[in-house]
CSV table of C-alpha atoms and ligand atoms in Angstrom, one decimal:
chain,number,residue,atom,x,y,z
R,1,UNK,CA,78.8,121.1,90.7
R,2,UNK,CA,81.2,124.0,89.3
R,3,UNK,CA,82.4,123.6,85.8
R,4,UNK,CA,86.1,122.1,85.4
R,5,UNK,CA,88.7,122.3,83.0
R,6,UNK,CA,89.4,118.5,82.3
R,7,UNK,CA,91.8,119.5,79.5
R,8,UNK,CA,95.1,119.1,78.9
R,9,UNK,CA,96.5,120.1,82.7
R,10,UNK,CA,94.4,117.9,84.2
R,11,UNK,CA,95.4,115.0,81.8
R,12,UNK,CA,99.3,115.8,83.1
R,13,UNK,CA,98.6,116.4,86.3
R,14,UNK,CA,97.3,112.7,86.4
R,15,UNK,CA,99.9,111.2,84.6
R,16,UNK,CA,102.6,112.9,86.7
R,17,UNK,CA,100.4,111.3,90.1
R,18,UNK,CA,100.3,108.0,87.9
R,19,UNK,CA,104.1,107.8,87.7
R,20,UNK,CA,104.8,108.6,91.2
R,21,UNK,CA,101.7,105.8,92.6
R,22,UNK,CA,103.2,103.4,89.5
R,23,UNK,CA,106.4,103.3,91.9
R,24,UNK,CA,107.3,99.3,92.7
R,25,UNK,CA,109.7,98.4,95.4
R,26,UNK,CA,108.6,95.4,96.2
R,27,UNK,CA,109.1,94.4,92.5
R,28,UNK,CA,105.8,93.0,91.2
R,29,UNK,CA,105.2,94.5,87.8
R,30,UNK,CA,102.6,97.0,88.6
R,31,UNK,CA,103.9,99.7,86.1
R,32,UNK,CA,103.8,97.1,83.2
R,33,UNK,CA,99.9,97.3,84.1
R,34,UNK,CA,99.4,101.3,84.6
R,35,UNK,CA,97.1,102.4,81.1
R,36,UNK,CA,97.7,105.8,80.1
R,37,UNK,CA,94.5,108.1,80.7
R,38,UNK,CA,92.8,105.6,83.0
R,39,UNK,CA,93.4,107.5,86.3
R,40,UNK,CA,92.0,111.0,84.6
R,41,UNK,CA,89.1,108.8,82.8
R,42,UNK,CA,88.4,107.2,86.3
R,43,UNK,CA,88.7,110.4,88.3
R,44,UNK,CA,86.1,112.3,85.9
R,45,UNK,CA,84.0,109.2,86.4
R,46,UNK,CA,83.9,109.3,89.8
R,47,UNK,CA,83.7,113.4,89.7
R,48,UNK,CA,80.5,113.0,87.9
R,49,UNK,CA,78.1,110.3,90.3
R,50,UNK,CA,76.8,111.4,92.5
R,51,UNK,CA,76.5,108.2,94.6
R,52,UNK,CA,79.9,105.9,94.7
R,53,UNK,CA,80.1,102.3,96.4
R,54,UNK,CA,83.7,101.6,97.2
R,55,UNK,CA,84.7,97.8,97.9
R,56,UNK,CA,87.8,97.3,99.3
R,57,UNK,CA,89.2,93.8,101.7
R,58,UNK,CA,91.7,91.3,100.6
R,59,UNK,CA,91.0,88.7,102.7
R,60,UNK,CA,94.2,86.9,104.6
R,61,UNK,CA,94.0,83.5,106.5
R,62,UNK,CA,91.1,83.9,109.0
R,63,UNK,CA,89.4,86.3,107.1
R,64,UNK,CA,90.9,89.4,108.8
R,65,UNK,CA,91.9,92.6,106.8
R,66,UNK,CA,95.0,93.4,104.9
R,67,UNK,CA,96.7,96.5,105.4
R,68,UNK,CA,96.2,97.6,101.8
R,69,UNK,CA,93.4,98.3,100.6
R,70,UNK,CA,91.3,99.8,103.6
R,71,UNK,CA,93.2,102.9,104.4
R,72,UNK,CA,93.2,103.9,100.9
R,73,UNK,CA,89.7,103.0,100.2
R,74,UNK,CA,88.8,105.1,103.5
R,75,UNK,CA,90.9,108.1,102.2
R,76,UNK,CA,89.3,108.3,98.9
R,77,UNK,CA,86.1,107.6,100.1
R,78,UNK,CA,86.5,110.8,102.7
R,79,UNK,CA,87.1,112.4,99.4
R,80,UNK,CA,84.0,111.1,97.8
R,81,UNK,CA,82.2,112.5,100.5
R,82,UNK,CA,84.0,115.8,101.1
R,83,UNK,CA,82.8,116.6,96.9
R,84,UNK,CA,79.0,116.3,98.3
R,85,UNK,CA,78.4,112.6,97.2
R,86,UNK,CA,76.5,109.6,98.7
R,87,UNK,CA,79.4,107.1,99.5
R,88,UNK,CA,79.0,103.8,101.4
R,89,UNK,CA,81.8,100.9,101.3
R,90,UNK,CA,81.8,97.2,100.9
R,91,UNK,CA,83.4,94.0,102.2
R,92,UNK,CA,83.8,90.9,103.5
R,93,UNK,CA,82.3,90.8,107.4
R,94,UNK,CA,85.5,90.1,109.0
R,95,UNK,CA,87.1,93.3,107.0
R,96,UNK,CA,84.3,95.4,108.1
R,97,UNK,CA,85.8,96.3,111.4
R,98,UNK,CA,89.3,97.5,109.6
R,99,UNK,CA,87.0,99.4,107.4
R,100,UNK,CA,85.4,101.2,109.9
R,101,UNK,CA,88.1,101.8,111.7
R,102,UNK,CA,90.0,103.3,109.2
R,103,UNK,CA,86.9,105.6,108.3
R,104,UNK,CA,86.7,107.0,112.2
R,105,UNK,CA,90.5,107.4,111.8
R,106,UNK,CA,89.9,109.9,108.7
R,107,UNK,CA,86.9,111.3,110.9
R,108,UNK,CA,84.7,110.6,108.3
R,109,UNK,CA,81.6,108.0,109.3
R,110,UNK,CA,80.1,106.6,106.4
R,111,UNK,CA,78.2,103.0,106.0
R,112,UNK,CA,80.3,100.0,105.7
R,113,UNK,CA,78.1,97.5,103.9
R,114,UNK,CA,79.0,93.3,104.9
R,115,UNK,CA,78.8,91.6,102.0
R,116,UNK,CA,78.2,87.4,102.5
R,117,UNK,CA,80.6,85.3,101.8
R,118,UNK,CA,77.6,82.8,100.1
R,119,UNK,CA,75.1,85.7,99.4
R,120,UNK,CA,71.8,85.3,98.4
R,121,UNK,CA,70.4,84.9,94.8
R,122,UNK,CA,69.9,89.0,94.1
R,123,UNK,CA,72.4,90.3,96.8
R,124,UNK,CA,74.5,92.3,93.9
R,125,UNK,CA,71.2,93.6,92.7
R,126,UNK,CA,69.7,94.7,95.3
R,127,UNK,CA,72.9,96.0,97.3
R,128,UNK,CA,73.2,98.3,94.0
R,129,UNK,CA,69.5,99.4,94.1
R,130,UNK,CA,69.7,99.9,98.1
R,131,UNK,CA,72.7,102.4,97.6
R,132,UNK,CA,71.4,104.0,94.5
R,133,UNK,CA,75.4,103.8,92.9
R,134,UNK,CA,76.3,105.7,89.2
R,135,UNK,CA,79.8,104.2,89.8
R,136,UNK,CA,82.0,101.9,91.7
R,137,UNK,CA,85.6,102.0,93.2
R,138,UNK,CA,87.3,98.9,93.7
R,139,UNK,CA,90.5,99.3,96.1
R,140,UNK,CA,93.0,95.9,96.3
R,141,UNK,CA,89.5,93.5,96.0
R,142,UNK,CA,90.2,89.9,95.1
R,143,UNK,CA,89.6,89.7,91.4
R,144,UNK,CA,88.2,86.2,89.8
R,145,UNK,CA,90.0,83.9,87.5
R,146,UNK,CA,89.4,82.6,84.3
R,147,UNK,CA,88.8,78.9,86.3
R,148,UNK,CA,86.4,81.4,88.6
R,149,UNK,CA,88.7,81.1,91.7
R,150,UNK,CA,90.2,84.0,93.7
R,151,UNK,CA,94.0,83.6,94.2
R,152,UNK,CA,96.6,85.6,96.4
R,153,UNK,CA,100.3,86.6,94.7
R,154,UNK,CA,101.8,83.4,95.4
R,155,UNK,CA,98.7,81.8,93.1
R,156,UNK,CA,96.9,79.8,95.9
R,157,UNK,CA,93.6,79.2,95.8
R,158,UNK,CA,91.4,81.4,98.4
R,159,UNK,CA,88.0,81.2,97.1
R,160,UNK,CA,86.9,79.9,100.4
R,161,UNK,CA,87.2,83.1,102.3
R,162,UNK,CA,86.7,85.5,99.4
R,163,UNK,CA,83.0,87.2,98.9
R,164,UNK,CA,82.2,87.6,95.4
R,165,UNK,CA,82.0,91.1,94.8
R,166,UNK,CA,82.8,90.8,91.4
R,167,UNK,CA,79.4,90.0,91.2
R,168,UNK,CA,78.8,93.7,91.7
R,169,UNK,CA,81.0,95.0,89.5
R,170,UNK,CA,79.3,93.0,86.7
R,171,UNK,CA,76.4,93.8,87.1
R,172,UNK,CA,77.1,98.0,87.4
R,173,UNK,CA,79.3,96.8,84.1
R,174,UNK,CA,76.0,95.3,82.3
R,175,UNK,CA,74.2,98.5,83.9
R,176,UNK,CA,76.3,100.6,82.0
R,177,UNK,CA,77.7,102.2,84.8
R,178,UNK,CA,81.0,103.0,85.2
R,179,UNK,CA,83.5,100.9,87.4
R,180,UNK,CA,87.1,101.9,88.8
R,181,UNK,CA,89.3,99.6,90.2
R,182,UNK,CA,92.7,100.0,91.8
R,183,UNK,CA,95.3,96.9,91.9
R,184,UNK,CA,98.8,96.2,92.6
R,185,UNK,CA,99.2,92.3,92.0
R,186,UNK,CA,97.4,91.4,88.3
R,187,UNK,CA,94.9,89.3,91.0
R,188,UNK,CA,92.4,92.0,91.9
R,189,UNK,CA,89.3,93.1,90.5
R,190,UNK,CA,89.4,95.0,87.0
R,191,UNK,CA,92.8,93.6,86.2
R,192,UNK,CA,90.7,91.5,83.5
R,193,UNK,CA,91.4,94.8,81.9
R,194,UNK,CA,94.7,93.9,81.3
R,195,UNK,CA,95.0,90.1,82.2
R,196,UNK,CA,97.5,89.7,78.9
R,197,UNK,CA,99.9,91.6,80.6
R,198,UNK,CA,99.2,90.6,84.1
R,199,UNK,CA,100.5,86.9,82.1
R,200,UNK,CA,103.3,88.6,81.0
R,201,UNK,CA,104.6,90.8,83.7
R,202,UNK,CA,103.9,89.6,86.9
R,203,UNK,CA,105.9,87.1,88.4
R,204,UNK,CA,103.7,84.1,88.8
R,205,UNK,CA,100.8,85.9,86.7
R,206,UNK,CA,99.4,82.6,84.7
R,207,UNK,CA,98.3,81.8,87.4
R,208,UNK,CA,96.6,84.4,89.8
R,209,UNK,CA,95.5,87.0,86.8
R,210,UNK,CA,91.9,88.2,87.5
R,211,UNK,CA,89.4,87.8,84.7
R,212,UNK,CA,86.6,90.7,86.0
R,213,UNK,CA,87.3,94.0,84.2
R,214,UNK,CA,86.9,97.6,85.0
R,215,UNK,CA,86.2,100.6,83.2
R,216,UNK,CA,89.2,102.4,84.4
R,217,UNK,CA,91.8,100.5,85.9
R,218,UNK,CA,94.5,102.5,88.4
R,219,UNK,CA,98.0,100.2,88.8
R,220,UNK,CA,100.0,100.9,91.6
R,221,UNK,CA,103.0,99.9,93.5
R,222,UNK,CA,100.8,99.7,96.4
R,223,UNK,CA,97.3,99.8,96.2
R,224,UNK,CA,96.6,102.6,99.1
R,225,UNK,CA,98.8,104.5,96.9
R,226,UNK,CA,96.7,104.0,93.7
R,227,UNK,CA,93.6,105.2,95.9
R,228,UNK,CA,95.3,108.4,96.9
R,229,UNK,CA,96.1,109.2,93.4
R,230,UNK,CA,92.3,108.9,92.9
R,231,UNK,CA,91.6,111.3,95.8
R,232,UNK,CA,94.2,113.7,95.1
R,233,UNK,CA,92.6,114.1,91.1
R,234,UNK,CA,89.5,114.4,92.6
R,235,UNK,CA,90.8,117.5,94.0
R,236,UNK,CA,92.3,118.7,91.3
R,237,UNK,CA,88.9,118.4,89.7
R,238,UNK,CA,87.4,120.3,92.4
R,239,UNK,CA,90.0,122.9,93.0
R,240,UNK,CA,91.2,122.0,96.2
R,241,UNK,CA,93.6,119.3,98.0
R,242,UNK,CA,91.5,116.0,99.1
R,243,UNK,CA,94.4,114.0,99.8
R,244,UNK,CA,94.8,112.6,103.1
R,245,UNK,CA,97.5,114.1,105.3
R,246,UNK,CA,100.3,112.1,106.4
R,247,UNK,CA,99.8,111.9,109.8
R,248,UNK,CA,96.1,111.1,109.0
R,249,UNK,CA,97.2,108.2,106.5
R,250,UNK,CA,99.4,107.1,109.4
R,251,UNK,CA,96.7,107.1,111.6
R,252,UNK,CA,94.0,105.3,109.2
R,253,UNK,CA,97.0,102.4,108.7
R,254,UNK,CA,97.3,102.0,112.9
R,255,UNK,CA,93.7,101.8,113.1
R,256,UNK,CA,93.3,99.0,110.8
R,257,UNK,CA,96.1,97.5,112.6
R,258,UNK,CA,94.1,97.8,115.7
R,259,UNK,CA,91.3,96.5,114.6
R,260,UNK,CA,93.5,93.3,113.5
R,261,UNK,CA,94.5,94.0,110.0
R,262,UNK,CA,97.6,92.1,109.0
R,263,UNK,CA,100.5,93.2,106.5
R,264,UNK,CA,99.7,90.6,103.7
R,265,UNK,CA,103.3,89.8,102.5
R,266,UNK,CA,105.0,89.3,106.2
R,267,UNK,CA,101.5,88.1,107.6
R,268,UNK,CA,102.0,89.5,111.0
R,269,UNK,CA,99.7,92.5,112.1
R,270,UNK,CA,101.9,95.4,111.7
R,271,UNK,CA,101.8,99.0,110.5
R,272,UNK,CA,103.5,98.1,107.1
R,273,UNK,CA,101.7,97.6,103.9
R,274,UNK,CA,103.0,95.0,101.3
R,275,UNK,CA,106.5,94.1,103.9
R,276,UNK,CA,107.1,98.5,103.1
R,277,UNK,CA,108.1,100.6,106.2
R,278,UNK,CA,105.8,103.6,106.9
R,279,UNK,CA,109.1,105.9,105.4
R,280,UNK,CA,107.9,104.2,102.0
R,281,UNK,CA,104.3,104.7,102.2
R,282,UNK,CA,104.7,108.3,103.7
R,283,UNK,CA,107.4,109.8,100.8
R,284,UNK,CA,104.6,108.8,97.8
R,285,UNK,CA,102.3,110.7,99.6
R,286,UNK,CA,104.4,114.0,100.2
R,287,UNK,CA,104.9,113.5,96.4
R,288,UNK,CA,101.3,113.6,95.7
R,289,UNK,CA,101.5,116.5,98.1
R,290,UNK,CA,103.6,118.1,96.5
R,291,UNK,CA,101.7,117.6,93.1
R,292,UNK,CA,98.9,119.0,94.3
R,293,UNK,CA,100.3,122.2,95.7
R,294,UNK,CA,102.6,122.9,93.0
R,295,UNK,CA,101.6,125.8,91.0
I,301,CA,CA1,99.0,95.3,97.8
């Protein structure tokens, strides 16, 4: 790899991205959780594996997909791969196909990995070893509780349909490898980070805050969004634009949507993500666009 400047332009150019992903109209607290530096520090992290395992799938009733989480995590894994890198992605098997789907949307096949719901002793281990990963990206993944359950934003209790890929994320963590997570709710992995304020800030947060950390934690209005801020510093990094298009972000949502994702707040399989119209989801990222080709 080239050398890069990771100085003081890069620094603003990701906390410019990080105010515009940090955006909140459905009104959930997310910029109370952004930490200053954390989408450079994980950009650089991610810049510098050369093999990346992305998890992404927040499991709704009947273990389908939501629409966050997949299109982003396909985006920035296109990305990943673009720079060079080893990328496969993880999730629960009945997310897998949304996954997918969203990947041959993007035009970019890479391995989707289906991680049991009751795994065997060693899965986490070995999954790591099998993929050879010196980092992981988490994108909108169910994040553990202190009482070791998995919760949605209204608080219940989904344990039952939720693979523990925390595991995972603890282990790279004990590993010493680094581990990036993106999050919109205070209930996904890495918000252990900043469960505190996940108690504080987000409506209902006593009782859905994650307890698994991260190494550099991304907040986001939406968490596709978070995961295009990661892409588009990637290529900031790199010297050129790795953001998805719009109409290719359009086109990894619809695919998803196909493939039976549902929107997660209004439960019905549409193209919306968190109840937001596509108008939404599309003006963040001509503002990343327009980031990225300023100047
Ligand atoms: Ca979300």
């Amino acid at each position: 790899m080239h050398e890069v400047t990771t100085g003081a332009t890069f620094q603003t150019w990701c906390a410019a991205a990080q105010a515009v992903v940090a955006r909140d109209p459905g009104g959930r607290g997310a910029a109370a959780l952004v930490v200053p530096g954390d989408l450079a520090g994980g950009a650089l992290a991610l810049w510098q594996a050369p093999s990346v395992l992305v998890a992404t799938g927040f499991p709704q009733p009947g273990g389908v997909a939501e629409t966050d989480g997949p299109p982003g995590a396909a985006a920035l894994a296109a990305a990943l791969a673009a720079l060079g890198k080893r990328v496969a992605l993880v999730a629960e098997e009945g997310v897998v196909p949304a996954v997918a789907a969203a990947l041959e949307a993007l035009r970019c096949p890479l391995p989707v990995v289906a991680y049991p719901l009751r795994p065997p002793a060693g899965f986490a281990a070995e999954l790591l070893a099998e993929t050879g990963a010196r980092a992981l990206v988490s994108v909108e993944r169910p994040g553990r509780s202190a009482s070791g359950h998995y919760h949605n934003m209204r608080g219940e209790v989904i344990s039952d349909r939720v693979a523990p890929v925390d595991d995972l994320f603890l282990l790279a963590a004990a590993a010493g490898l680094p581990t990036v997570a993106v999050g919109d709710g205070g209930n996904e992995i890495g918000m252990g980070k900043v469960a505190e304020r996940v108690r504080a800030a987000v409506p209902g947060g006593e009782g859905l805050a994650a307890a698994t950390p991260c190494t550099w934690l991304v907040a986001a209005g939406v968490s596709n969004w978070g995961a295009w801020a990661l892409a588009g510093a990637l290529g900031r990094l790199a010297g050129r634009n790795l953001l998805p298009t719009v109409p290719d972000a359009e086109a990894a949502l619809a695919a998803v949507v196909a493939a039976g994702a549902i929107d997660g707040v209004t439960g019905r399989q549409q193209a919306t993500v968190d109840g937001l119209p596509p108008a939404e989801h599309a003006a963040v990222l001509q503002a990343l666009w327009d980031l990225a080709t300023a100047g």
